[in-house]
Structures are given as structure tokens and as C-alpha cells.
XYZ file of C-alpha atoms in Angstrom:
742
model
C 0.000 0.000 0.000
C 2.809 2.415 0.990
C 4.693 1.521 -2.214
C 1.604 2.186 -4.329
C 0.994 5.546 -2.596
C 4.620 6.551 -3.090
C 4.427 5.741 -6.818
C 1.215 7.722 -7.193
C 2.787 10.743 -5.437
C 5.900 10.529 -7.619
C 3.733 10.226 -10.739
C 1.663 13.238 -9.710
C 4.809 15.230 -8.991
C 6.191 14.372 -12.418
C 2.967 15.451 -14.135
C 2.999 18.681 -12.084
C 6.651 19.371 -12.980
C 5.920 18.747 -16.643
C 2.934 21.082 -16.497
C 5.055 23.854 -14.931
C 7.754 23.429 -17.585
C 5.076 23.448 -20.285
C 3.651 26.705 -18.925
C 7.096 28.262 -18.736
C 8.207 27.077 -22.159
C 4.896 27.788 -23.883
C 3.467 31.023 -22.466
C 0.500 30.689 -24.849
C -0.725 27.655 -22.903
C -2.593 29.897 -20.457
C -4.632 31.482 -23.303
C -7.690 29.315 -23.878
C -10.762 31.327 -24.878
C -9.206 33.184 -27.836
C -6.207 32.931 -30.160
C -2.796 33.519 -28.591
C -1.203 36.587 -30.173
C 2.572 36.991 -30.445
C 4.273 40.252 -31.367
C 7.556 39.749 -33.252
C 9.808 42.814 -33.415
C 12.721 42.565 -35.826
C 16.174 44.145 -35.690
C 17.193 47.288 -37.512
C 19.110 49.624 -35.240
C 17.900 53.222 -35.258
C 14.948 52.190 -37.439
C 13.556 50.562 -34.272
C 11.623 53.690 -33.359
C 9.049 52.380 -35.843
C 8.241 49.598 -33.349
C 6.900 52.236 -30.953
C 4.528 53.482 -33.649
C 3.325 49.919 -34.228
C 2.683 49.537 -30.502
C 0.637 52.735 -30.537
C -1.533 51.367 -33.325
C -1.960 48.042 -31.492
C -2.979 49.875 -28.317
C -5.406 51.984 -30.304
C -7.043 48.834 -31.672
C -7.146 47.327 -28.165
C -5.332 44.159 -29.272
C -4.143 41.918 -26.447
C -0.501 40.811 -26.852
C 0.231 37.498 -25.121
C 3.940 37.098 -25.846
C 6.688 39.274 -27.318
C 9.746 38.009 -29.204
C 12.403 40.518 -30.236
C 15.777 40.681 -31.933
C 18.312 43.477 -31.438
C 16.489 46.835 -31.172
C 13.282 44.776 -31.316
C 14.301 43.109 -28.059
C 14.944 46.546 -26.549
C 11.520 47.943 -27.419
C 9.896 44.577 -26.741
C 11.542 44.233 -23.342
C 10.381 47.697 -22.308
C 6.817 46.943 -23.435
C 6.861 43.500 -21.807
C 7.830 45.181 -18.530
C 4.530 47.053 -18.570
C 5.478 50.400 -20.096
C 3.025 51.887 -22.569
C 3.997 52.941 -26.082
C 3.796 56.592 -25.021
C 6.094 55.983 -22.056
C 8.615 54.221 -24.283
C 8.443 57.127 -26.735
C 9.269 59.533 -23.892
C 12.242 57.426 -22.863
C 13.535 57.274 -26.446
C 13.108 61.044 -26.854
C 15.021 61.803 -23.645
C 17.776 59.219 -24.160
C 21.298 60.253 -25.140
C 21.806 57.505 -27.704
C 25.389 58.540 -28.348
C 26.341 57.425 -24.833
C 25.162 53.935 -25.703
C 27.775 53.658 -28.430
C 30.782 54.918 -26.528
C 32.405 53.669 -23.352
C 34.503 56.660 -22.352
C 33.321 58.511 -19.288
C 33.260 62.278 -19.084
C 36.778 63.502 -18.268
C 35.547 64.989 -14.984
C 34.642 61.477 -13.763
C 38.149 60.031 -14.196
C 40.873 59.890 -11.532
C 43.340 62.782 -11.866
C 46.157 60.433 -12.748
C 44.150 58.977 -15.630
C 43.144 62.471 -16.797
C 46.751 63.615 -16.999
C 47.805 60.555 -18.973
C 45.009 60.968 -21.542
C 45.743 64.703 -21.820
C 49.400 64.010 -22.588
C 48.808 60.993 -24.856
C 45.417 61.625 -26.497
C 45.711 58.937 -29.185
C 44.021 56.195 -27.168
C 43.796 53.131 -29.422
C 43.157 50.720 -26.544
C 45.995 48.625 -27.911
C 47.156 45.893 -25.544
C 50.719 44.627 -25.234
C 51.784 41.923 -22.783
C 55.500 42.059 -23.580
C 55.215 39.456 -26.337
C 52.453 40.459 -28.717
C 49.974 43.196 -29.544
C 46.362 42.434 -28.626
C 43.027 44.007 -29.517
C 39.686 43.994 -27.675
C 36.768 41.870 -28.867
C 34.832 44.886 -30.049
C 35.436 48.503 -30.974
C 32.929 49.426 -28.257
C 32.929 47.423 -25.022
C 29.261 47.994 -24.127
C 29.545 49.785 -20.773
C 27.731 52.826 -22.175
C 24.998 50.636 -23.660
C 24.516 48.882 -20.297
C 24.131 52.262 -18.590
C 21.561 53.354 -21.173
C 19.586 50.131 -20.750
C 19.598 50.357 -16.970
C 18.383 53.957 -17.071
C 15.411 52.947 -19.223
C 14.538 49.628 -17.598
C 14.954 50.631 -13.972
C 15.406 47.925 -11.326
C 14.414 44.321 -11.849
C 15.176 41.078 -10.056
C 16.830 38.117 -11.717
C 13.932 36.355 -13.408
C 13.493 32.614 -13.163
C 11.515 33.089 -16.368
C 10.711 36.110 -18.523
C 7.151 34.755 -18.428
C 6.976 36.543 -15.064
C 7.089 39.935 -16.794
C 3.842 41.780 -17.418
C 3.894 40.193 -20.882
C 5.946 37.000 -21.452
C 9.080 37.870 -23.395
C 11.953 36.287 -25.334
C 15.130 37.969 -26.634
C 17.023 36.466 -29.567
C 20.818 36.511 -29.636
C 23.353 34.529 -31.663
C 26.197 32.291 -30.544
C 29.413 33.896 -31.828
C 31.063 30.477 -32.118
C 28.377 28.573 -34.030
C 26.246 31.364 -35.495
C 23.107 29.639 -34.193
C 20.260 31.539 -32.560
C 20.057 31.580 -28.763
C 16.660 32.126 -27.136
C 17.020 34.082 -23.889
C 14.098 33.336 -21.592
C 15.383 34.005 -18.080
C 17.950 35.808 -15.961
C 19.028 39.440 -16.097
C 16.631 41.265 -18.425
C 19.111 44.056 -19.175
C 21.901 41.600 -20.043
C 19.553 39.570 -22.256
C 18.594 42.675 -24.232
C 22.201 43.832 -24.492
C 23.237 40.391 -25.768
C 20.603 40.630 -28.474
C 21.910 44.092 -29.520
C 25.687 43.487 -29.588
C 26.540 44.117 -33.244
C 29.474 41.795 -34.173
C 32.786 43.630 -34.506
C 31.309 46.907 -33.268
C 30.076 45.928 -29.810
C 31.828 43.468 -27.540
C 30.069 40.056 -27.254
C 28.268 39.316 -23.986
C 29.399 36.200 -22.131
C 26.347 34.409 -20.773
C 25.872 30.766 -19.787
C 29.337 29.893 -21.155
C 28.471 31.323 -24.553
C 29.717 34.438 -26.336
C 26.553 36.134 -27.572
C 26.205 38.725 -30.322
C 23.372 40.481 -32.116
C 20.624 37.988 -32.926
C 20.107 39.534 -36.352
C 22.764 37.338 -37.952
C 20.822 34.219 -36.888
C 17.154 35.248 -36.815
C 16.345 38.903 -37.368
C 12.569 38.365 -37.553
C 11.993 35.451 -35.130
C 8.587 34.267 -36.350
C 9.671 30.653 -35.858
C 10.267 31.259 -32.150
C 6.807 32.773 -31.723
C 5.276 29.752 -33.442
C 7.239 27.388 -31.215
C 5.905 29.234 -28.177
C 2.378 28.313 -29.298
C 1.260 31.521 -30.995
C -1.905 31.202 -33.103
C -1.498 34.657 -34.614
C 1.793 36.466 -35.237
C 2.087 40.203 -35.780
C 5.561 40.523 -37.357
C 7.250 43.911 -37.750
C 10.118 43.954 -40.251
C 12.336 47.082 -40.104
C 15.301 45.659 -42.007
C 17.115 47.995 -44.379
C 17.723 47.603 -48.086
C 21.212 46.729 -49.357
C 23.578 49.615 -50.123
C 24.540 50.576 -53.657
C 28.115 50.965 -54.908
C 28.338 54.673 -54.076
C 27.146 54.067 -50.520
C 29.847 51.449 -49.848
C 32.366 54.166 -48.970
C 33.836 52.901 -45.692
C 34.958 49.704 -43.990
C 32.004 49.965 -41.613
C 29.509 50.228 -44.480
C 31.022 47.142 -46.127
C 30.811 45.177 -42.843
C 27.194 46.273 -42.436
C 26.462 45.241 -46.039
C 27.914 41.756 -45.575
C 25.995 41.366 -42.310
C 22.899 42.578 -44.149
C 23.149 39.693 -46.632
C 22.922 37.208 -43.728
C 20.022 39.121 -42.209
C 18.074 39.322 -45.464
C 18.483 35.608 -46.049
C 17.160 34.569 -42.628
C 14.311 37.113 -42.768
C 13.133 35.710 -46.091
C 13.126 32.219 -44.581
C 11.093 33.446 -41.616
C 8.521 35.198 -43.791
C 7.709 31.866 -45.423
C 6.291 30.734 -42.057
C 3.573 33.389 -42.116
C 0.024 32.228 -42.798
C -3.203 34.008 -43.667
C -3.878 34.327 -39.913
C -0.727 36.379 -39.407
C -0.107 40.092 -39.932
C 3.077 41.363 -41.597
C 4.064 45.025 -41.162
C 6.899 46.570 -43.172
C 7.306 50.329 -42.469
C 8.871 52.477 -45.193
C 12.090 53.807 -43.658
C 14.326 54.638 -46.592
C 15.866 57.767 -45.042
C 17.098 56.160 -41.789
C 20.166 53.947 -41.562
C 20.935 51.434 -38.812
C 23.217 53.770 -36.815
C 21.256 57.029 -37.345
C 20.077 57.160 -33.741
C 19.564 60.920 -33.884
C 16.608 60.034 -36.149
C 15.246 57.165 -34.039
C 12.095 58.991 -32.879
C 11.371 60.275 -36.393
C 10.457 56.720 -37.436
C 7.643 56.410 -34.875
C 5.041 58.048 -37.116
C 6.087 55.887 -40.083
C 5.705 52.757 -37.978
C 2.292 53.929 -36.792
C 0.976 54.631 -40.317
C 2.223 51.292 -41.654
C 0.645 49.440 -38.718
C -2.703 51.224 -39.072
C -2.809 50.297 -42.765
C -1.853 46.655 -42.131
C -4.319 46.230 -39.250
C -7.132 47.899 -41.177
C -6.567 45.589 -44.152
C -6.513 42.481 -41.944
C -9.708 40.631 -41.131
C -7.899 38.908 -38.277
C -7.193 42.194 -36.477
C -10.914 42.940 -36.316
C -11.402 39.746 -34.313
C -8.642 40.773 -31.930
C -9.852 44.327 -31.352
C -10.772 45.344 -27.802
C -9.330 42.198 -26.206
C -6.615 44.050 -24.286
C -6.797 44.536 -20.550
C -5.144 47.207 -18.381
C -1.620 46.197 -17.394
C 0.443 47.086 -14.374
C 4.194 47.320 -14.532
C 6.058 44.907 -12.271
C 9.106 47.094 -11.715
C 10.752 48.126 -8.495
C 11.246 51.731 -7.472
C 14.292 52.723 -5.468
C 14.607 55.831 -3.379
C 17.079 56.003 -0.500
C 16.761 52.421 0.686
C 19.247 50.613 2.965
C 21.658 48.078 1.495
C 21.481 44.636 3.080
C 24.439 43.036 1.281
C 26.871 43.447 -1.601
C 28.116 40.322 -3.355
C 31.203 40.843 -5.519
C 31.916 38.581 -8.491
C 35.504 39.508 -9.185
C 36.998 38.574 -12.560
C 40.063 40.755 -12.153
C 43.408 40.847 -10.329
C 42.113 43.550 -8.001
C 41.205 42.833 -4.387
C 37.570 42.702 -3.338
C 38.151 45.415 -0.731
C 39.603 47.720 -3.416
C 36.541 47.120 -5.606
C 34.172 47.696 -2.677
C 36.025 50.887 -1.716
C 35.818 52.400 -5.217
C 32.189 51.309 -5.570
C 31.459 53.395 -2.486
C 28.024 51.914 -1.695
C 28.191 50.379 1.788
C 26.071 47.651 3.435
C 23.904 49.099 6.175
C 23.826 52.525 4.506
C 21.019 53.954 2.398
C 21.516 54.362 -1.325
C 19.691 55.161 -4.569
C 20.086 54.505 -8.276
C 22.183 57.624 -8.821
C 24.671 56.624 -6.104
C 24.906 53.093 -7.516
C 25.599 54.427 -11.022
C 28.249 56.789 -9.660
C 29.913 53.804 -7.976
C 29.871 51.886 -11.267
C 31.456 54.874 -13.030
C 34.174 55.168 -10.359
C 35.122 51.540 -10.914
C 35.019 51.767 -14.702
C 36.933 55.049 -14.696
C 39.868 53.283 -13.049
C 40.797 52.279 -16.594
C 41.545 48.553 -16.408
C 38.021 47.076 -16.283
C 36.090 46.227 -19.408
C 32.713 45.732 -17.737
C 31.085 46.661 -14.455
C 27.612 45.221 -13.979
C 25.133 45.322 -11.108
C 21.997 43.325 -10.392
C 19.765 44.677 -7.639
C 17.345 42.492 -5.694
C 14.830 44.094 -3.369
C 14.075 42.078 -0.240
C 11.239 43.822 1.594
C 12.717 47.232 2.457
C 16.376 46.344 1.848
C 18.572 45.812 -1.185
C 20.903 42.990 -2.132
C 23.414 44.112 -4.782
C 25.360 41.723 -6.994
C 28.412 43.561 -8.337
C 30.309 41.922 -11.199
C 33.605 43.292 -12.518
C 35.620 42.000 -15.462
C 39.176 43.035 -16.302
C 40.295 43.807 -19.832
C 41.543 40.538 -21.260
C 43.843 42.234 -23.787
C 46.047 43.761 -21.053
C 47.691 44.086 -18.648
C 49.894 46.473 -20.643
C 48.560 49.200 -22.937
C 50.146 51.457 -25.543
C 49.049 55.054 -26.090
C 50.459 57.673 -28.459
C 50.853 61.376 -29.123
C 51.603 63.489 -32.186
C 52.286 67.212 -31.897
C 53.190 69.856 -34.453
C 53.590 73.609 -34.060
C 54.445 76.400 -36.487
C 54.328 80.178 -35.951
C 55.240 80.904 -39.622
C 58.257 82.923 -38.388
C 60.588 80.780 -36.260
C 61.380 77.112 -36.773
C 58.685 74.439 -36.583
C 58.499 72.008 -33.689
C 57.213 68.453 -33.630
C 56.988 65.484 -31.297
C 56.056 61.839 -31.700
C 55.609 59.812 -28.536
C 54.441 56.530 -27.102
C 53.531 55.559 -23.548
C 53.332 52.109 -22.036
C 51.154 51.440 -18.993
C 51.560 48.155 -17.163
C 48.526 47.970 -14.919
C 47.339 46.232 -11.760
C 50.804 45.277 -10.572
C 49.267 44.999 -7.116
C 45.721 44.096 -6.000
C 45.197 47.808 -5.343
C 45.894 49.119 -8.841
C 49.660 49.766 -8.894
C 51.002 50.861 -12.291
C 54.346 51.125 -14.052
C 54.321 53.963 -16.533
C 57.005 54.524 -19.216
C 57.056 57.040 -22.034
C 59.378 57.826 -24.930
C 59.163 61.012 -27.003
C 61.282 62.007 -29.988
C 61.300 65.175 -32.031
C 62.386 68.744 -31.438
C 62.277 68.022 -27.728
C 63.016 64.547 -26.395
C 62.074 62.610 -23.286
C 62.527 59.142 -21.881
C 60.964 58.550 -18.475
C 59.637 55.845 -16.208
C 57.557 55.941 -13.028
C 56.152 53.442 -10.544
C 52.880 54.276 -8.774
C 51.969 52.095 -5.790
C 48.746 52.633 -3.767
C 48.885 51.605 -0.101
C 45.820 49.375 0.263
C 42.581 51.436 0.324
C 43.987 54.180 2.549
C 44.114 56.737 -0.264
C 47.881 57.092 0.247
C 50.437 55.974 -2.311
C 54.139 56.166 -2.992
C 55.807 56.733 -6.305
C 59.338 56.823 -7.652
C 60.561 57.812 -11.083
C 63.388 58.958 -13.307
C 63.675 60.727 -16.642
C 65.984 62.191 -19.255
C 64.829 65.267 -21.142
C 66.216 67.597 -23.751
C 64.414 70.915 -24.060
C 65.091 73.718 -26.529
C 64.362 77.395 -25.873
C 64.727 80.335 -28.198
C 67.068 82.909 -26.634
C 65.891 86.497 -27.065
C 67.254 89.896 -26.156
C 64.944 92.850 -26.857
C 62.719 90.526 -28.900
C 65.643 89.627 -31.171
C 66.320 85.905 -31.368
C 70.000 85.185 -30.783
C 69.900 81.424 -31.006
C 68.840 78.360 -29.131
C 69.387 77.407 -25.516
C 69.406 73.642 -25.006
C 68.736 72.162 -21.574
C 69.569 68.436 -21.232
C 68.910 67.003 -17.798
C 68.396 63.778 -15.882
C 65.859 63.797 -13.049
C 65.011 61.497 -10.164
C 62.067 61.883 -7.806
C 60.148 60.044 -5.130
C 57.216 60.918 -2.975
C 54.265 60.079 -0.784
C 50.894 61.150 -2.070
C 47.180 61.087 -1.358
C 44.455 60.627 -3.985
C 41.462 59.262 -2.094
C 39.165 61.496 -4.124
C 39.492 61.236 -7.881
C 39.474 64.997 -8.503
C 42.172 65.793 -5.899
C 45.809 64.711 -5.789
C 48.510 65.723 -3.279
C 52.192 64.728 -3.510
C 55.259 65.542 -1.397
C 58.774 64.252 -1.800
C 62.447 64.799 -2.684
C 63.888 65.387 -6.130
C 67.356 65.452 -7.674
C 68.374 66.715 -11.099
C 71.589 67.348 -12.948
C 72.015 68.677 -16.405
C 73.875 70.750 -18.972
C 72.916 74.041 -20.553
C 74.247 74.493 -24.081
C 74.462 78.231 -24.743
C 73.637 79.930 -28.058
C 76.546 80.534 -30.427
C 76.420 84.262 -29.718
C 78.196 83.555 -26.410
C 81.201 81.869 -28.064
C 83.232 85.084 -28.159
C 82.125 86.220 -24.707
C 82.974 83.188 -22.584
C 85.290 80.241 -22.712
C 82.365 77.964 -21.882
C 79.527 77.183 -24.228
C 78.199 74.554 -21.828
C 77.246 75.018 -18.197
C 76.776 72.040 -15.891
C 74.322 72.346 -13.047
C 72.487 70.314 -10.495
C 69.494 70.930 -8.274
C 67.966 69.044 -5.384
C 65.395 69.604 -2.711
C 61.747 68.917 -1.873
C 58.542 69.484 -3.833
C 54.919 69.774 -2.717
C 52.146 69.594 -5.334
C 48.365 69.908 -5.102
C 46.091 69.360 -8.095
C 42.324 69.670 -8.208
C 40.721 69.035 -11.598
C 37.028 68.746 -12.472
C 37.297 69.997 -16.075
C 35.165 67.988 -18.490
C 37.706 68.569 -21.286
C 41.389 69.479 -21.156
C 41.440 71.942 -24.076
C 37.816 72.910 -24.715
C 36.134 72.660 -21.291
C 32.491 73.511 -20.759
C 32.294 72.952 -17.014
C 34.506 72.520 -13.983
C 37.457 74.049 -12.165
C 41.158 73.323 -12.090
C 43.747 74.336 -9.501
C 47.460 73.547 -9.764
C 49.679 74.600 -6.870
C 53.364 73.804 -6.461
C 55.953 74.738 -3.835
C 59.609 73.872 -4.398
C 62.435 74.271 -1.899
C 65.530 73.723 -4.024
C 69.282 74.146 -4.038
C 70.932 75.128 -7.328
C 74.615 74.491 -7.975
C 75.977 76.256 -11.058
C 79.226 78.051 -11.887
C 80.653 76.951 -8.513
C 77.862 78.770 -6.702
C 74.984 77.409 -4.622
C 71.654 79.119 -4.114
C 68.643 78.000 -2.108
C 65.235 79.253 -3.149
C 61.575 78.661 -2.438
C 59.481 78.752 -5.598
C 55.698 79.133 -5.555
C 53.417 78.560 -8.521
C 49.613 78.721 -8.541
C 47.288 78.475 -11.519
C 43.505 78.498 -11.289
C 41.056 77.889 -14.154
C 37.276 78.046 -14.146
C 34.716 77.804 -16.939
C 31.033 78.542 -17.392
C 28.883 77.506 -20.364
C 25.401 78.058 -21.688
C 24.237 76.492 -24.930
C 27.056 76.611 -27.474
C 28.884 79.385 -25.604
C 31.704 78.913 -23.074
C 33.675 81.451 -21.051
C 36.895 80.407 -19.315
C 38.941 82.426 -16.844
C 42.578 81.772 -15.899
C 44.875 83.283 -13.243
C 48.573 82.423 -12.769
C 50.989 83.482 -10.020
C 54.661 82.433 -10.012
C 57.343 83.809 -7.700
C 60.637 83.169 -5.986
C 59.785 83.780 -2.320
C 63.300 84.455 -1.027
C 66.711 85.193 -2.537
C 66.823 85.194 -6.303
C 69.102 82.465 -7.705
C 71.159 82.605 -10.860
C 68.994 83.971 -13.630
C 69.296 81.018 -15.978
C 67.679 78.670 -13.463
C 64.254 79.101 -11.918
C 62.866 81.397 -14.592
C 59.191 81.466 -15.543
C 58.110 82.757 -18.912
C 55.277 84.140 -20.988
C 54.750 84.360 -24.729
C 52.989 82.114 -27.189
C 49.404 81.243 -27.991
C 46.979 82.048 -25.119
C 50.022 82.965 -23.001
C 50.316 86.613 -24.098
C 49.428 85.788 -27.689
C 51.352 87.588 -30.402
C 54.594 87.560 -28.446
C 57.069 84.863 -29.487
C 57.204 81.797 -27.286
C 59.005 82.281 -23.916
C 60.326 85.744 -24.830
C 59.025 87.387 -21.652
C 60.826 85.789 -18.721
C 61.575 86.531 -15.105
C 61.336 85.129 -11.637
C 58.002 86.748 -10.831
C 55.110 86.183 -13.247
C 51.536 87.465 -13.057
C 49.098 86.475 -15.777
C 45.359 86.291 -16.359
C 43.133 85.635 -19.360
C 39.530 85.273 -20.458
C 38.816 82.855 -23.313
C 35.495 82.660 -25.156
C 34.576 79.721 -27.417
C 31.550 79.056 -29.587
C 30.816 75.565 -30.916
C 30.421 76.012 -34.660
C 29.883 72.378 -35.635
C 29.289 69.455 -33.290
C 30.621 66.710 -35.626
C 28.913 64.153 -33.410
C 29.316 60.674 -34.867
C 27.930 58.785 -31.889
C 30.983 56.927 -30.629
C 33.224 59.837 -31.698
C 32.667 63.542 -31.134
C 34.955 65.978 -33.028
C 33.530 69.486 -32.558
C 34.833 72.653 -34.268
C 35.082 75.906 -32.279
C 35.460 79.622 -32.974
C 37.163 81.501 -30.158
C 38.787 84.683 -28.947
C 40.874 85.644 -25.925
C 41.901 88.674 -23.876
C 45.153 88.313 -21.921
C 47.234 90.415 -19.539
C 50.523 89.715 -17.791
C 54.217 90.317 -17.426
C 57.371 88.901 -15.839
C 59.790 90.735 -13.558
C 63.273 89.766 -12.450
C 63.046 90.989 -8.832
C 60.198 91.637 -6.403
C 60.986 95.350 -6.342
C 60.506 95.522 -10.118
C 56.877 94.353 -9.951
C 54.651 97.124 -11.276
C 51.179 96.329 -12.574
C 51.233 99.429 -14.745
C 53.778 97.474 -16.817
C 51.256 94.794 -17.754
C 51.322 93.650 -21.362
C 47.940 93.130 -23.027
C 47.280 90.630 -25.800
C 44.366 89.156 -27.704
C 43.756 86.329 -30.146
C 41.168 84.839 -32.462
C 41.233 81.173 -33.366
C 39.575 78.163 -34.889
C 39.857 75.119 -32.661
C 39.158 71.500 -33.491
C 38.941 68.643 -31.022
C 40.697 66.248 -33.378
C 41.378 62.513 -32.892
C 45.049 63.279 -32.083
C 44.347 66.120 -29.665
C 43.442 69.798 -29.987
C 44.181 71.597 -33.257
C 44.307 75.390 -33.637
C 44.662 77.944 -36.394
C 45.106 81.269 -34.641
C 46.234 84.875 -34.856
C 47.472 86.889 -31.874
C 48.644 90.441 -31.308
C 50.096 92.281 -28.335
C 50.576 95.828 -27.041
C 54.311 95.200 -27.443
C 53.719 95.519 -31.186
C 54.293 91.814 -31.782
C 51.897 89.621 -33.724
C 51.936 85.966 -34.689
C 50.033 83.346 -36.617
C 49.864 79.891 -35.057
C 49.230 76.409 -36.339
C 48.986 73.582 -33.787
C 48.127 69.935 -34.079
C 48.094 67.791 -30.956
C 49.146 68.846 -27.470
C 50.674 72.378 -27.641
C 54.356 72.631 -26.649
């Protein structure tokens, strides 16, 4: 009897398990009194705004949607609608979204640590080229997807990890493709945001998403209009929306990207045609006319909504099936979670990097037991990503009653741990000689679990430099130590009464060490000793006046530096402040004489912008605070573009400098290409300053006034300028710069 009862219970349990799996696998099984309707939303990039118009028409007809299947942008719109958002709400999100952020990973400069800012400023050609000491390595995609994840999270809000996407307001499936086999992958559970991002990861452009031991890419290459999936889910009626683009003609195949998109398009067209053969007379096929919008034209994404709406209205009106489905829809309620200043119960870290968990938790900044919100969580994600060695930072938030459980996943760049960056600079004033530099920097990262780095750079050209530096954070204290050495050769034009008499060459070897503090990314403090020795090669004009054309010198002492930097751009800022302060207590040995001096330098920048207009103010103070040393050492100088424009470079020199300027820029052309932004500016400046040899000479009635007008371009290799400057000294100059100015 007991055996028979046990068998019956096991049999019942098996039938119950099978029924649950059937319900989960076939969401149409719960629809019994009418046909089960599936909405299939195809891929097409920026043309996906048309899906919103289709949804509006469906809502207007009152058609009940029982399951949604989407590919690429279709999974994005479909996932939002499946979560319970209305077509109007999705339209608002699309209108407010900054789509360009979805196709670039770089954070705003103001969000980076100061050390990272300075490196990018000095070596702006950031190719993200990896080098491990043996071979060059490239990332898996041009864009790594961090920006796209941020955009998705902003639109979707907070969701738990779903055991099944059937638990959404409307059952949902996202279609991705396995990068190894090319086969379609049906995503039916887990992290909704990651599922959608997997479905949208265009091969070669966006990094594949690793999920369930598979590398997933855009589902369009496998099934761009997944009618077959909807049928397999039990749909009786399929409403299929095809937003695929036509193939490009010969004239339109004008770039490598367009050729890649064309070849991908052949695969997409082939699988779409196969899917269309599955449609029956009970199904509805909608093909909006979108000839003027290409896949990556996201600035036009909302313009396609009306076209999608008109095409859907026509298709639904012509369909006898749609009349049977009209007015079957019921009010829906979104099953999302709101988050406003709620306490954190726990933070689980999945660490796929060489960094320590406590370092990751410290940079994330969100603490268990403390209250947080979505903005604070996103700021923590940005702090981690801005560190520069992580390829992905992902969070999943679970709400347990009134508390939050946060799963934080970090993944290190697999093409490291060393990276090469470059610089190219050129300068010509059309009067004196031209100057140029070509340089490369090598960063070997995460030498310690707390982000230690070895940094080496080599620069050749008119001026040369070879340097190396080791940066070593001390746990999560915010303190660090660093040590470095360099060789530099610098060339200065030697002037007397604005007449160039030749070149002064300064070749020197430097060593430094220090203890610093950089707990906050915008602030850096460093104090330590330095030692330098070098040779000054004098201009030929001194050959008949002295028996030495070379002067050996050395200097040593202590240096204190403070840097605060919240500028959003190094050369064309629109917001932020920057303060650089430096105090040096140094001994100079030259010509058998020794001089101690205390040098103080302060420079403060601030900028304010409205619309396309920006106004930047700068103040600089440099002085020797005690006895003046030998004139050749310790000098500060003015002259050159935006540094008393019109005057030749470094012609105004002394040991006490006062300078201020106001710079206005107007953005003429944005040149916004989504992942790349290369704006063109028109600008002008007003400048005042002078340099005096002794404190007693300082007289503000001696100020020199200058002005300039310029065209500036934020080019891929750094700032570029074409400028004209003139000064009350009677000097004037034209300038041409490319890359970081000298």
C-alpha cells in the first residue's frame, strides 16, 4: 500500500513538474478562450523607433498581446513593453535618451581619476591597444558595451533576476546569436538588461556578452525576424514587424564599416526571407517604409515612430484577423521596483580581475547598512570603470522587503595588462622654426591588487624625453608612494629685446620620489624629494664672450604639489574648475655657486557655459619667495598662444610672473558621430601679464595686453588650432597647432 501511494505521489509530482515546464516554455498555454497573439519585433538599429509606432496602433485597436519576441532593437523595445510600459512611455524614454552614450564607453573627463586624466591629456591617441610584452592584442569589439549597459539600466529601472521572462507583465523572449556557431540563442530568463544587451551586440562593433558559457552577439545574424520562435511558443497569430534595411549601392559602400554592415545585411536578409515563409493568412506582416534612416542614425530614431504607426494602421485595417482581436486588451500594471534612498542589506562581488575585493568595494562606495539610490549606484559603477583597467562593471539589484541585495560583477580587460598610447604634436608660428613630437607611452597595470602601475614614455622630435615611473597605492587608505626617473632635452629660443639670438638647449636627468594622497578622484597631493643634474648648451652668440659654451648644473630639494581638476575637457572645457599649486624648496649648484630658493606657482582655471557658448577664466601666479638664484635657473616665462598671444614663445621671462586671461569659445559644428565627437570651435581671448626679475621691479602698470582669435578642433590626435594673436608690445603671430601644444 505504501509503495503504491509513493508511486502515485511521484507520478503526480512528475505530471505537475511537466505542467510547470510546459507553462514556462509555452506562455501561450494559459490562453484558452481566444487565439494567442505573439508580437515579433525585428532588428534594424535606429529604425527601431518604428516599433513604438506599431505599438501605438496596437494599443489603439485594443489588441491583447500574449507574448513578445524581439531581436536586437526589437528586443529593446519589446523588453520595455513586456515590462509594462506603454507605447507613449517608451516614446518619452527614447526622446530623452542620449543615444550617443550607448555607443561609446569613455566617461566624461571629470569622472576620471586625476592620474588617468593627466595621462590621456598628454597621450590623447588612445587606441586601446594591448601589449603583454610578447604580442599586440586588440579587444573583442570597438565598443565594449559599458555605455549601452548604462543606457539600458536607465530605461529599464530595477528588476530582479527572473526565473523566467514569463513573469514579466507580458511573457518575453530575446534572440541573440552564438558567436562560435552562429546559431540563434533564445534568452528566456535571468538578467533582463543583459539579455537585451546580448541581443543588440553588433558583431565587430560591440563586444560580445558572455552568458551561460556562450559568447553572444546580435541575434540579427541568426534570426532577425523570429517568427519561428513565436510559433514554437504556441502563438496562433503572429504580428511581425520587419524594419530591415535595403542593401547599399556601390556609391554608398564608402567605408569599412559600411562594407561590414552590407555583408551582415546579406545574412540578415536571407534569414528574414526564410522566416517570412512561415507566415500564414492568420498572421499580420508590417513593413514600415524607412528609406531615409540607416541602422546607426540614432539621432533620427524617434522620427520613425510616425512611419511605424501609419504602416501598422494600414496593415491592421486591411486584416480581417485584427478585427477579431480588437478590444481584447486589458489594463496592465508594470512589475518594476522603485528605489529611493533604501538601505543596502548586502553586496556580493563577483571579481573577474586581479584587483582585491576590498579595493573594488572601496571604489564602488556603496556600503552595506547605509542607504543608497540609483544615482549613487551608477556613480559607484562609473568610479570603478573610470579606473581604466576594467572592461565591464555590472550590477543586479534584488529588493528584499525594504532592503537591497546588490550583486556587483567586474571583469578586467583581457587584452592587457599592458597598454600602448600615443601622441603626435606639431607647431608652427610661420616665423621661427617648426616644432614636432612623436611619442608613445606604455602602462603596465594592476601590478598589485590595489591598482599599482608602471608607466614609461618615450618622445622624440624637437624636444626629447625618456621617463619611467612606478605608482603604488597603499591598500585602500588613499595614500600611495611613487618613484621615477627621466631624461629630457628641451630647446628654448634665446631672445634679447625681442631679437632671437639662437637656441638654448637644456639636457637634464631627473630622479624623484614621494608620498601622495588621492582618495578622491578629482584631488591629488604629492610631497617628496627630487634630484636633477644637467647641462645648458648656450647659443653661439656667447662663443666670443665666454670660454664655456656649456654650463653644468644640479638641483635638489623637496617638492609639494596639489592638483584639483574637475574639467570635463582638457582643451575645450564647458564645465569645472582646475587648480594647480606647487611649492619647491631647491638648491641650485651652477658656476661653482649654490643658491637655495623657495618657488611658488599657482594656476587656477574656471569655466562657465550656456548652450554653445563657453567662457573660461585663468589666473597664474609664479614667484621666488626668497633670494633670487642665478637667472638662468628658476625662470618662468610668458609668450605664445593664449600665453600673451602675439609675443614669441618664452620671450618674456623673469622670476616673478603674473598672468590672467579670459577665453570665449563658440561651438560652430558638433561633428557628433555617436561613438566619436569631433567638434569645431570659434574663439577669442583677452590676456594680460608680465614677468619681472626681482620683487621690487613688480609694477602692474607694466602689464602687457594681448588678444587672439582662433579656430579650434577637437581632433582625434588632440586639440588643433589655427590662430592669430597680437600684443601691445607691437608683436603679432600666426599659429598652427596639431596635438598637445608645446
